[in-house]
């Protein structure tokens, strides 16, 4: 091993600054022509890092502490290197890194790590995760497993083998082989990115393979129905009781903005009287974000029709299959060409019921329980009638204020 020389170096990843402006310090071991990176578990303000000396400048408590830790890392790595030199004829930088970190156990695997994440997601269902989120992640795991087994011909792959080529290959597989929509591809790749971030945060992965990789995120499109379509749905005569319930719940959501999961879990205690107005107050099942919306007359009529059937709850909501079939039945019988989904009711509440009536988007965002105003903007389809009405007001104001003599 005399021909192999050991070099230990450190650098910072400036693009991975946290909320406090601190960047991670990464170590690199070089043995001969082999190299291996590792996390030092240290962070520093970028302004304090001296790239030439590979240490922090100054005598602050942080600088002293981090520099001491980097010195200890270097000393321990040299010790492991000499131990391996005495025991082995040949070894790589990765062997030195593993000896330094005490990684005698097997490597962390990608699908196994995804499975652990899935287990955690399942345990949080009903707390801060929805059941449909768990089902979606389960499906995404099956897609990743297919890709690993069919394209890489292995049952699993070490996290350390993830690179940009693997990620790009996975996106290509989802696009060409599975022919998924862009939204599904974006969601699946985003979940993989979450798994990788968790591995980096835990120190299981010493690098971030998504650096330099970007994928197209589809822009959200408003999916509200028109006033005419809503009137057709309200007036539709339905013989089947379950489908009538689905129709009524959809109309209720159009006038309240509640998602189907929130309608299903709407309790009597969520209906409160504030400032003389009947309101619905609660937290969204999906995000646990608080929301408050005044009960409009059509929504109150539907509530009164079903209250008392299910003890403690406002509605006794049918199963998901009944809701899906009911929405398809309604779509077919009112002559809609595009698929009708229950989520369209939230878009309709935002665009047709509130925004088109002049309610500020900030208020609508609070009623919908959104955490980001940009999410509400996706819902903000403003119909031509509203645009015409608003421009009439502008025209009248200009006419009364400005006079041009040409």
Short mmCIF file of C-alpha atoms in Angstrom, two decimals:
data_model
loop_
_atom_site.label_atom_id
_atom_site.label_comp_id
_atom_site.label_asym_id
_atom_site.label_seq_id
_atom_site.Cartn_x
_atom_site.Cartn_y
_atom_site.Cartn_z
CA UNK A 1 0.00 0.00 0.00
CA UNK A 2 3.01 2.31 -0.11
CA UNK A 3 2.02 3.54 -3.57
CA UNK A 4 -1.37 4.78 -2.27
CA UNK A 5 -1.41 8.09 -0.49
CA UNK A 6 -4.18 9.32 1.78
CA UNK A 7 -5.65 12.78 1.46
CA UNK A 8 -8.48 14.19 3.59
CA UNK A 9 -10.14 17.39 2.38
CA UNK A 10 -13.20 19.42 3.29
CA UNK A 11 -15.55 21.69 1.36
CA UNK A 12 -18.95 23.31 1.83
CA UNK A 13 -22.12 22.94 -0.26
CA UNK A 14 -23.16 26.55 -0.74
CA UNK A 15 -26.45 25.67 -2.47
CA UNK A 16 -27.77 23.72 0.53
CA UNK A 17 -28.07 26.57 3.01
CA UNK A 18 -30.71 26.01 5.71
CA UNK A 19 -33.17 28.58 7.10
CA UNK A 20 -30.46 29.99 9.37
CA UNK A 21 -28.08 30.50 6.44
CA UNK A 22 -25.77 27.64 7.50
CA UNK A 23 -24.23 25.36 4.88
CA UNK A 24 -23.08 21.75 5.46
CA UNK A 25 -19.39 20.88 5.61
CA UNK A 26 -18.62 17.77 3.54
CA UNK A 27 -15.50 15.65 3.81
CA UNK A 28 -13.71 13.76 1.03
CA UNK A 29 -11.27 10.89 1.42
CA UNK A 30 -8.84 10.20 -1.42
CA UNK A 31 -6.79 7.01 -1.57
CA UNK A 32 -4.78 6.70 -4.76
CA UNK A 33 -7.28 7.26 -7.56
CA UNK A 34 -10.36 6.42 -5.45
CA UNK A 35 -12.49 9.01 -3.69
CA UNK A 36 -15.34 8.85 -1.18
CA UNK A 37 -17.38 11.61 0.44
CA UNK A 38 -18.87 11.71 3.92
CA UNK A 39 -20.91 14.02 6.10
CA UNK A 40 -19.06 15.72 8.94
CA UNK A 41 -22.37 16.62 10.65
CA UNK A 42 -21.01 20.19 10.85
CA UNK A 43 -22.50 23.41 9.48
CA UNK A 44 -21.10 26.90 9.09
CA UNK A 45 -22.03 30.34 7.78
CA UNK A 46 -20.65 30.56 4.26
CA UNK A 47 -18.87 33.83 5.11
CA UNK A 48 -16.73 32.06 7.75
CA UNK A 49 -15.43 29.30 5.47
CA UNK A 50 -11.85 29.58 4.18
CA UNK A 51 -11.74 27.29 1.13
CA UNK A 52 -7.93 27.45 0.95
CA UNK A 53 -7.33 26.40 4.56
CA UNK A 54 -10.50 24.26 4.61
CA UNK A 55 -11.38 25.61 8.04
CA UNK A 56 -13.51 28.35 9.60
CA UNK A 57 -11.89 31.71 10.08
CA UNK A 58 -11.97 33.61 13.37
CA UNK A 59 -12.07 32.58 17.02
CA UNK A 60 -15.81 32.43 17.62
CA UNK A 61 -17.20 29.52 19.61
CA UNK A 62 -18.62 28.03 16.40
CA UNK A 63 -15.31 28.37 14.54
CA UNK A 64 -13.36 26.76 17.38
CA UNK A 65 -15.85 23.91 17.78
CA UNK A 66 -16.13 23.08 14.05
CA UNK A 67 -12.39 23.33 13.43
CA UNK A 68 -11.76 21.01 16.36
CA UNK A 69 -14.27 18.51 14.98
CA UNK A 70 -12.65 18.59 11.53
CA UNK A 71 -9.23 18.05 13.11
CA UNK A 72 -10.56 15.02 15.00
CA UNK A 73 -12.11 13.65 11.79
CA UNK A 74 -8.78 13.95 9.98
CA UNK A 75 -6.89 12.23 12.80
CA UNK A 76 -9.35 9.34 13.01
CA UNK A 77 -9.35 8.80 9.26
CA UNK A 78 -5.55 8.64 9.24
CA UNK A 79 -5.72 6.08 12.07
CA UNK A 80 -8.19 3.89 10.16
CA UNK A 81 -6.04 4.22 7.04
CA UNK A 82 -2.97 2.91 8.83
CA UNK A 83 -4.98 0.03 10.34
CA UNK A 84 -6.19 -1.02 6.89
CA UNK A 85 -2.68 -0.68 5.49
CA UNK A 86 -1.44 -3.24 8.00
CA UNK A 87 -4.29 -5.71 7.38
CA UNK A 88 -4.98 -5.41 3.64
CA UNK A 89 -2.91 -5.26 0.51
CA UNK A 90 -5.47 -3.27 -1.45
CA UNK A 91 -8.38 -1.11 -0.38
CA UNK A 92 -10.23 1.98 -1.57
CA UNK A 93 -11.28 5.33 -0.17
CA UNK A 94 -14.72 3.84 0.50
CA UNK A 95 -13.14 1.16 2.71
CA UNK A 96 -11.40 3.88 4.72
CA UNK A 97 -14.62 5.87 5.02
CA UNK A 98 -16.57 2.78 6.17
CA UNK A 99 -13.89 1.96 8.72
CA UNK A 100 -13.95 5.56 9.97
CA UNK A 101 -17.72 5.59 10.31
CA UNK A 102 -17.82 2.09 11.78
CA UNK A 103 -20.11 0.91 8.99
CA UNK A 104 -19.66 -2.83 9.40
CA UNK A 105 -23.39 -3.38 8.82
CA UNK A 106 -24.85 -3.72 5.32
CA UNK A 107 -25.63 -0.70 3.20
CA UNK A 108 -28.99 1.03 3.34
CA UNK A 109 -31.19 0.05 0.40
CA UNK A 110 -33.52 2.26 -1.66
CA UNK A 111 -36.71 0.16 -1.70
CA UNK A 112 -36.19 -0.81 1.92
CA UNK A 113 -35.88 2.87 2.88
CA UNK A 114 -39.03 3.64 0.87
CA UNK A 115 -40.82 0.84 2.74
CA UNK A 116 -39.84 2.36 6.10
CA UNK A 117 -41.15 5.73 4.93
CA UNK A 118 -44.39 4.05 3.88
CA UNK A 119 -44.77 2.47 7.32
CA UNK A 120 -44.35 5.87 8.96
CA UNK A 121 -46.94 7.34 6.59
CA UNK A 122 -49.43 4.60 7.51
CA UNK A 123 -48.96 5.29 11.22
CA UNK A 124 -49.80 8.98 10.62
CA UNK A 125 -53.05 8.29 8.72
CA UNK A 126 -55.88 10.08 10.49
CA UNK A 127 -53.43 12.32 12.36
CA UNK A 128 -51.75 14.49 9.74
CA UNK A 129 -51.93 12.21 6.69
CA UNK A 130 -54.94 11.09 4.65
CA UNK A 131 -55.59 7.46 3.69
CA UNK A 132 -55.41 8.38 0.00
CA UNK A 133 -51.88 9.71 0.58
CA UNK A 134 -50.83 6.31 1.95
CA UNK A 135 -52.43 4.55 -1.04
CA UNK A 136 -50.67 6.91 -3.45
CA UNK A 137 -47.28 6.31 -1.82
CA UNK A 138 -47.90 2.53 -1.95
CA UNK A 139 -48.54 2.80 -5.69
CA UNK A 140 -45.42 4.93 -6.16
CA UNK A 141 -43.33 2.33 -4.34
CA UNK A 142 -44.64 -0.33 -6.75
CA UNK A 143 -43.56 1.84 -9.69
CA UNK A 144 -40.06 2.26 -8.27
CA UNK A 145 -39.83 -1.48 -7.57
CA UNK A 146 -40.82 -2.24 -11.17
CA UNK A 147 -38.13 0.09 -12.48
CA UNK A 148 -35.39 -1.34 -10.26
CA UNK A 149 -36.28 -4.96 -11.07
CA UNK A 150 -36.98 -4.58 -14.80
CA UNK A 151 -34.34 -2.06 -15.79
CA UNK A 152 -31.55 -2.79 -13.29
CA UNK A 153 -32.26 -6.52 -12.91
CA UNK A 154 -31.88 -6.47 -9.11
CA UNK A 155 -34.30 -6.83 -6.20
CA UNK A 156 -33.07 -3.62 -4.56
CA UNK A 157 -30.31 -1.05 -4.98
CA UNK A 158 -28.03 0.58 -2.38
CA UNK A 159 -28.83 4.22 -1.72
CA UNK A 160 -25.17 5.00 -2.34
CA UNK A 161 -25.62 3.96 -5.99
CA UNK A 162 -28.26 6.58 -6.69
CA UNK A 163 -27.12 9.16 -9.19
CA UNK A 164 -28.51 11.56 -11.77
CA UNK A 165 -28.58 8.82 -14.43
CA UNK A 166 -30.76 6.59 -12.22
CA UNK A 167 -33.24 9.42 -11.56
CA UNK A 168 -33.43 10.42 -15.23
CA UNK A 169 -33.91 6.76 -16.17
CA UNK A 170 -36.77 6.46 -13.68
CA UNK A 171 -38.50 9.53 -15.12
CA UNK A 172 -38.05 8.13 -18.65
CA UNK A 173 -39.53 4.79 -17.51
CA UNK A 174 -42.59 6.49 -16.05
CA UNK A 175 -43.04 8.59 -19.19
CA UNK A 176 -42.39 6.04 -21.96
CA UNK A 177 -42.95 2.59 -20.46
CA UNK A 178 -45.80 3.42 -18.09
CA UNK A 179 -47.18 6.39 -20.07
CA UNK A 180 -48.18 8.27 -16.93
CA UNK A 181 -49.45 11.83 -16.94
CA UNK A 182 -46.99 14.60 -16.15
CA UNK A 183 -48.70 15.27 -12.81
CA UNK A 184 -48.28 11.61 -11.75
CA UNK A 185 -44.64 11.57 -12.84
CA UNK A 186 -43.93 14.80 -10.96
CA UNK A 187 -45.56 13.46 -7.79
CA UNK A 188 -43.66 10.15 -7.96
CA UNK A 189 -40.26 11.77 -8.55
CA UNK A 190 -41.02 14.25 -5.77
CA UNK A 191 -41.64 11.36 -3.36
CA UNK A 192 -38.33 9.76 -4.36
CA UNK A 193 -36.70 13.12 -3.67
CA UNK A 194 -38.25 13.10 -0.18
CA UNK A 195 -36.77 9.65 0.52
CA UNK A 196 -33.34 10.85 -0.59
CA UNK A 197 -33.54 14.01 1.54
CA UNK A 198 -34.41 11.91 4.59
CA UNK A 199 -31.42 9.64 3.92
CA UNK A 200 -29.08 12.64 3.64
CA UNK A 201 -30.51 14.17 6.81
CA UNK A 202 -29.96 10.91 8.72
CA UNK A 203 -26.40 10.67 7.47
CA UNK A 204 -27.15 7.42 5.60
CA UNK A 205 -26.33 9.14 2.31
CA UNK A 206 -23.29 11.41 2.06
CA UNK A 207 -24.32 13.24 -1.11
CA UNK A 208 -27.49 14.56 -2.74
CA UNK A 209 -28.00 12.87 -6.14
CA UNK A 210 -30.72 15.34 -7.18
CA UNK A 211 -28.15 18.15 -7.53
CA UNK A 212 -28.19 19.32 -11.14
CA UNK A 213 -31.42 17.46 -11.88
CA UNK A 214 -34.76 19.17 -12.48
CA UNK A 215 -38.13 17.85 -13.58
CA UNK A 216 -41.13 19.57 -15.04
CA UNK A 217 -43.79 20.43 -12.51
CA UNK A 218 -47.19 20.80 -14.19
CA UNK A 219 -49.06 24.00 -13.61
CA UNK A 220 -52.35 23.58 -11.77
CA UNK A 221 -55.45 24.28 -13.80
CA UNK A 222 -58.76 25.54 -12.38
CA UNK A 223 -61.44 22.84 -12.53
CA UNK A 224 -64.66 24.58 -11.62
CA UNK A 225 -68.03 24.01 -13.25
CA UNK A 226 -70.21 26.73 -14.73
CA UNK A 227 -73.29 28.22 -13.15
CA UNK A 228 -75.44 26.49 -15.76
CA UNK A 229 -73.90 23.10 -14.95
CA UNK A 230 -74.39 23.67 -11.22
CA UNK A 231 -78.05 24.53 -11.80
CA UNK A 232 -78.49 21.35 -13.89
CA UNK A 233 -76.97 19.29 -11.07
CA UNK A 234 -79.24 20.89 -8.45
CA UNK A 235 -82.38 20.33 -10.60
CA UNK A 236 -81.46 16.77 -11.67
CA UNK A 237 -84.06 14.18 -10.64
CA UNK A 238 -82.32 11.11 -9.23
CA UNK A 239 -84.16 7.91 -8.30
CA UNK A 240 -81.32 6.17 -6.48
CA UNK A 241 -81.07 7.39 -2.88
CA UNK A 242 -77.28 6.95 -2.64
CA UNK A 243 -76.75 8.98 -5.80
CA UNK A 244 -79.08 11.70 -4.47
CA UNK A 245 -76.93 11.87 -1.35
CA UNK A 246 -73.79 12.17 -3.50
CA UNK A 247 -75.41 14.99 -5.48
CA UNK A 248 -76.46 16.82 -2.33
CA UNK A 249 -73.01 16.50 -0.78
CA UNK A 250 -71.42 17.81 -3.98
CA UNK A 251 -73.73 20.83 -3.95
CA UNK A 252 -72.98 21.33 -0.24
CA UNK A 253 -69.27 21.39 -1.06
CA UNK A 254 -69.88 23.88 -3.88
CA UNK A 255 -71.39 26.28 -1.31
CA UNK A 256 -68.98 25.53 1.56
CA UNK A 257 -65.64 24.71 -0.09
CA UNK A 258 -65.12 21.56 2.01
CA UNK A 259 -63.25 18.59 0.53
CA UNK A 260 -64.93 15.18 0.67
CA UNK A 261 -62.67 14.06 3.56
CA UNK A 262 -63.69 17.15 5.53
CA UNK A 263 -67.37 16.58 4.71
CA UNK A 264 -67.04 12.98 5.91
CA UNK A 265 -65.50 14.10 9.21
CA UNK A 266 -67.69 17.16 9.77
CA UNK A 267 -68.97 16.93 13.35
CA UNK A 268 -71.82 18.78 15.03
CA UNK A 269 -69.28 20.60 17.20
CA UNK A 270 -67.82 22.17 14.04
CA UNK A 271 -71.08 24.06 13.45
CA UNK A 272 -70.88 27.23 15.57
CA UNK A 273 -72.64 30.57 15.87
CA UNK A 274 -70.27 33.55 15.62
CA UNK A 275 -71.33 37.18 15.46
CA UNK A 276 -74.87 36.10 14.72
CA UNK A 277 -73.82 33.99 11.72
CA UNK A 278 -73.77 30.19 11.43
CA UNK A 279 -70.24 29.05 10.58
CA UNK A 280 -68.25 25.87 10.00
CA UNK A 281 -64.93 25.81 11.87
CA UNK A 282 -62.40 23.05 11.87
CA UNK A 283 -59.06 21.78 10.62
CA UNK A 284 -58.52 20.25 7.21
CA UNK A 285 -57.97 16.49 7.30
CA UNK A 286 -55.24 16.78 4.65
CA UNK A 287 -53.04 19.46 6.24
CA UNK A 288 -54.55 20.16 9.68
CA UNK A 289 -54.78 23.81 8.60
CA UNK A 290 -57.62 25.70 10.33
CA UNK A 291 -60.49 26.96 8.19
CA UNK A 292 -63.64 28.98 8.83
CA UNK A 293 -66.50 29.45 6.38
CA UNK A 294 -69.92 31.00 6.81
CA UNK A 295 -72.83 28.64 6.11
CA UNK A 296 -74.64 29.87 3.00
CA UNK A 297 -78.40 29.14 2.66
CA UNK A 298 -78.04 26.27 0.11
CA UNK A 299 -75.45 24.58 2.34
CA UNK A 300 -77.65 25.01 5.43
CA UNK A 301 -80.63 23.48 3.60
CA UNK A 302 -78.60 20.36 2.78
CA UNK A 303 -77.19 20.14 6.31
CA UNK A 304 -80.68 20.27 7.81
CA UNK A 305 -81.77 17.50 5.46
CA UNK A 306 -79.21 14.98 6.77
CA UNK A 307 -78.35 15.97 10.35
CA UNK A 308 -79.14 13.40 13.00
CA UNK A 309 -78.65 10.30 10.84
CA UNK A 310 -75.09 9.61 12.03
CA UNK A 311 -74.57 10.30 15.73
CA UNK A 312 -72.17 13.17 16.34
CA UNK A 313 -71.65 13.88 12.65
CA UNK A 314 -73.48 16.17 10.24
CA UNK A 315 -73.50 13.70 7.33
CA UNK A 316 -73.46 9.94 6.82
CA UNK A 317 -71.22 9.92 3.75
CA UNK A 318 -71.37 6.90 1.36
CA UNK A 319 -68.29 4.86 0.46
CA UNK A 320 -65.71 6.10 -2.02
CA UNK A 321 -66.97 3.68 -4.71
CA UNK A 322 -70.52 5.01 -4.36
CA UNK A 323 -69.26 8.60 -4.62
CA UNK A 324 -67.22 7.86 -7.76
CA UNK A 325 -70.13 6.05 -9.41
CA UNK A 326 -72.53 8.78 -8.34
CA UNK A 327 -70.34 11.53 -9.83
CA UNK A 328 -70.14 9.59 -13.11
CA UNK A 329 -73.94 9.18 -13.12
CA UNK A 330 -74.46 12.91 -12.59
CA UNK A 331 -71.96 13.83 -15.30
CA UNK A 332 -73.64 11.54 -17.81
CA UNK A 333 -77.14 12.74 -17.02
CA UNK A 334 -76.42 16.47 -17.28
CA UNK A 335 -74.51 16.03 -20.53
CA UNK A 336 -71.04 17.04 -19.32
CA UNK A 337 -68.23 15.96 -21.63
CA UNK A 338 -65.40 16.30 -19.11
CA UNK A 339 -65.25 13.95 -16.09
CA UNK A 340 -66.97 15.33 -13.00
CA UNK A 341 -65.02 14.89 -9.76
CA UNK A 342 -65.94 15.81 -6.21
CA UNK A 343 -62.87 18.04 -5.94
CA UNK A 344 -64.38 20.30 -8.61
CA UNK A 345 -66.78 21.49 -5.92
CA UNK A 346 -63.92 23.26 -4.06
CA UNK A 347 -62.86 24.95 -7.29
CA UNK A 348 -66.46 25.97 -7.91
CA UNK A 349 -66.76 27.45 -4.42
CA UNK A 350 -63.58 29.45 -5.00
CA UNK A 351 -64.31 30.72 -8.51
CA UNK A 352 -68.07 30.75 -9.06
CA UNK A 353 -69.44 31.28 -5.55
CA UNK A 354 -66.86 33.57 -3.91
CA UNK A 355 -64.23 35.14 -6.18
CA UNK A 356 -66.74 35.94 -8.93
CA UNK A 357 -68.89 37.61 -6.29
CA UNK A 358 -66.05 39.93 -5.30
CA UNK A 359 -64.69 38.12 -2.24
CA UNK A 360 -60.94 38.89 -1.89
CA UNK A 361 -58.66 35.97 -2.71
CA UNK A 362 -56.99 36.24 0.73
CA UNK A 363 -60.38 35.60 2.38
CA UNK A 364 -61.11 32.68 0.05
CA UNK A 365 -57.72 31.20 0.88
CA UNK A 366 -58.54 31.24 4.60
CA UNK A 367 -61.94 29.66 4.01
CA UNK A 368 -60.41 26.87 1.93
CA UNK A 369 -57.75 26.21 4.56
CA UNK A 370 -54.86 26.80 2.17
CA UNK A 371 -51.38 27.36 3.57
CA UNK A 372 -50.19 29.17 0.45
CA UNK A 373 -51.96 31.88 -1.54
CA UNK A 374 -50.49 30.44 -4.75
CA UNK A 375 -52.58 27.32 -4.21
CA UNK A 376 -55.73 29.44 -4.10
CA UNK A 377 -54.70 31.19 -7.29
CA UNK A 378 -54.94 27.86 -9.11
CA UNK A 379 -58.61 27.76 -8.07
CA UNK A 380 -59.18 31.33 -9.23
CA UNK A 381 -61.00 30.89 -12.53
CA UNK A 382 -62.93 34.13 -13.09
CA UNK A 383 -65.77 33.81 -15.57
CA UNK A 384 -66.39 36.24 -18.43
CA UNK A 385 -69.57 37.56 -16.73
CA UNK A 386 -67.50 38.74 -13.75
CA UNK A 387 -64.86 40.26 -16.03
CA UNK A 388 -67.56 42.12 -18.01
CA UNK A 389 -69.21 43.36 -14.80
CA UNK A 390 -65.92 44.57 -13.33
CA UNK A 391 -64.90 46.33 -16.55
CA UNK A 392 -68.28 48.07 -16.65
CA UNK A 393 -67.46 49.53 -13.22
CA UNK A 394 -64.02 50.63 -14.45
CA UNK A 395 -65.54 52.20 -17.54
CA UNK A 396 -68.08 54.12 -15.46
CA UNK A 397 -65.41 55.39 -13.06
CA UNK A 398 -63.13 56.52 -15.87
CA UNK A 399 -66.01 58.19 -17.64
CA UNK A 400 -66.92 60.16 -14.54
CA UNK A 401 -63.30 61.05 -13.70
CA UNK A 402 -61.36 61.58 -16.88
CA UNK A 403 -62.36 63.72 -19.88
CA UNK A 404 -60.14 63.90 -22.93
CA UNK A 405 -60.43 66.66 -25.47
CA UNK A 406 -58.90 65.68 -28.78
#
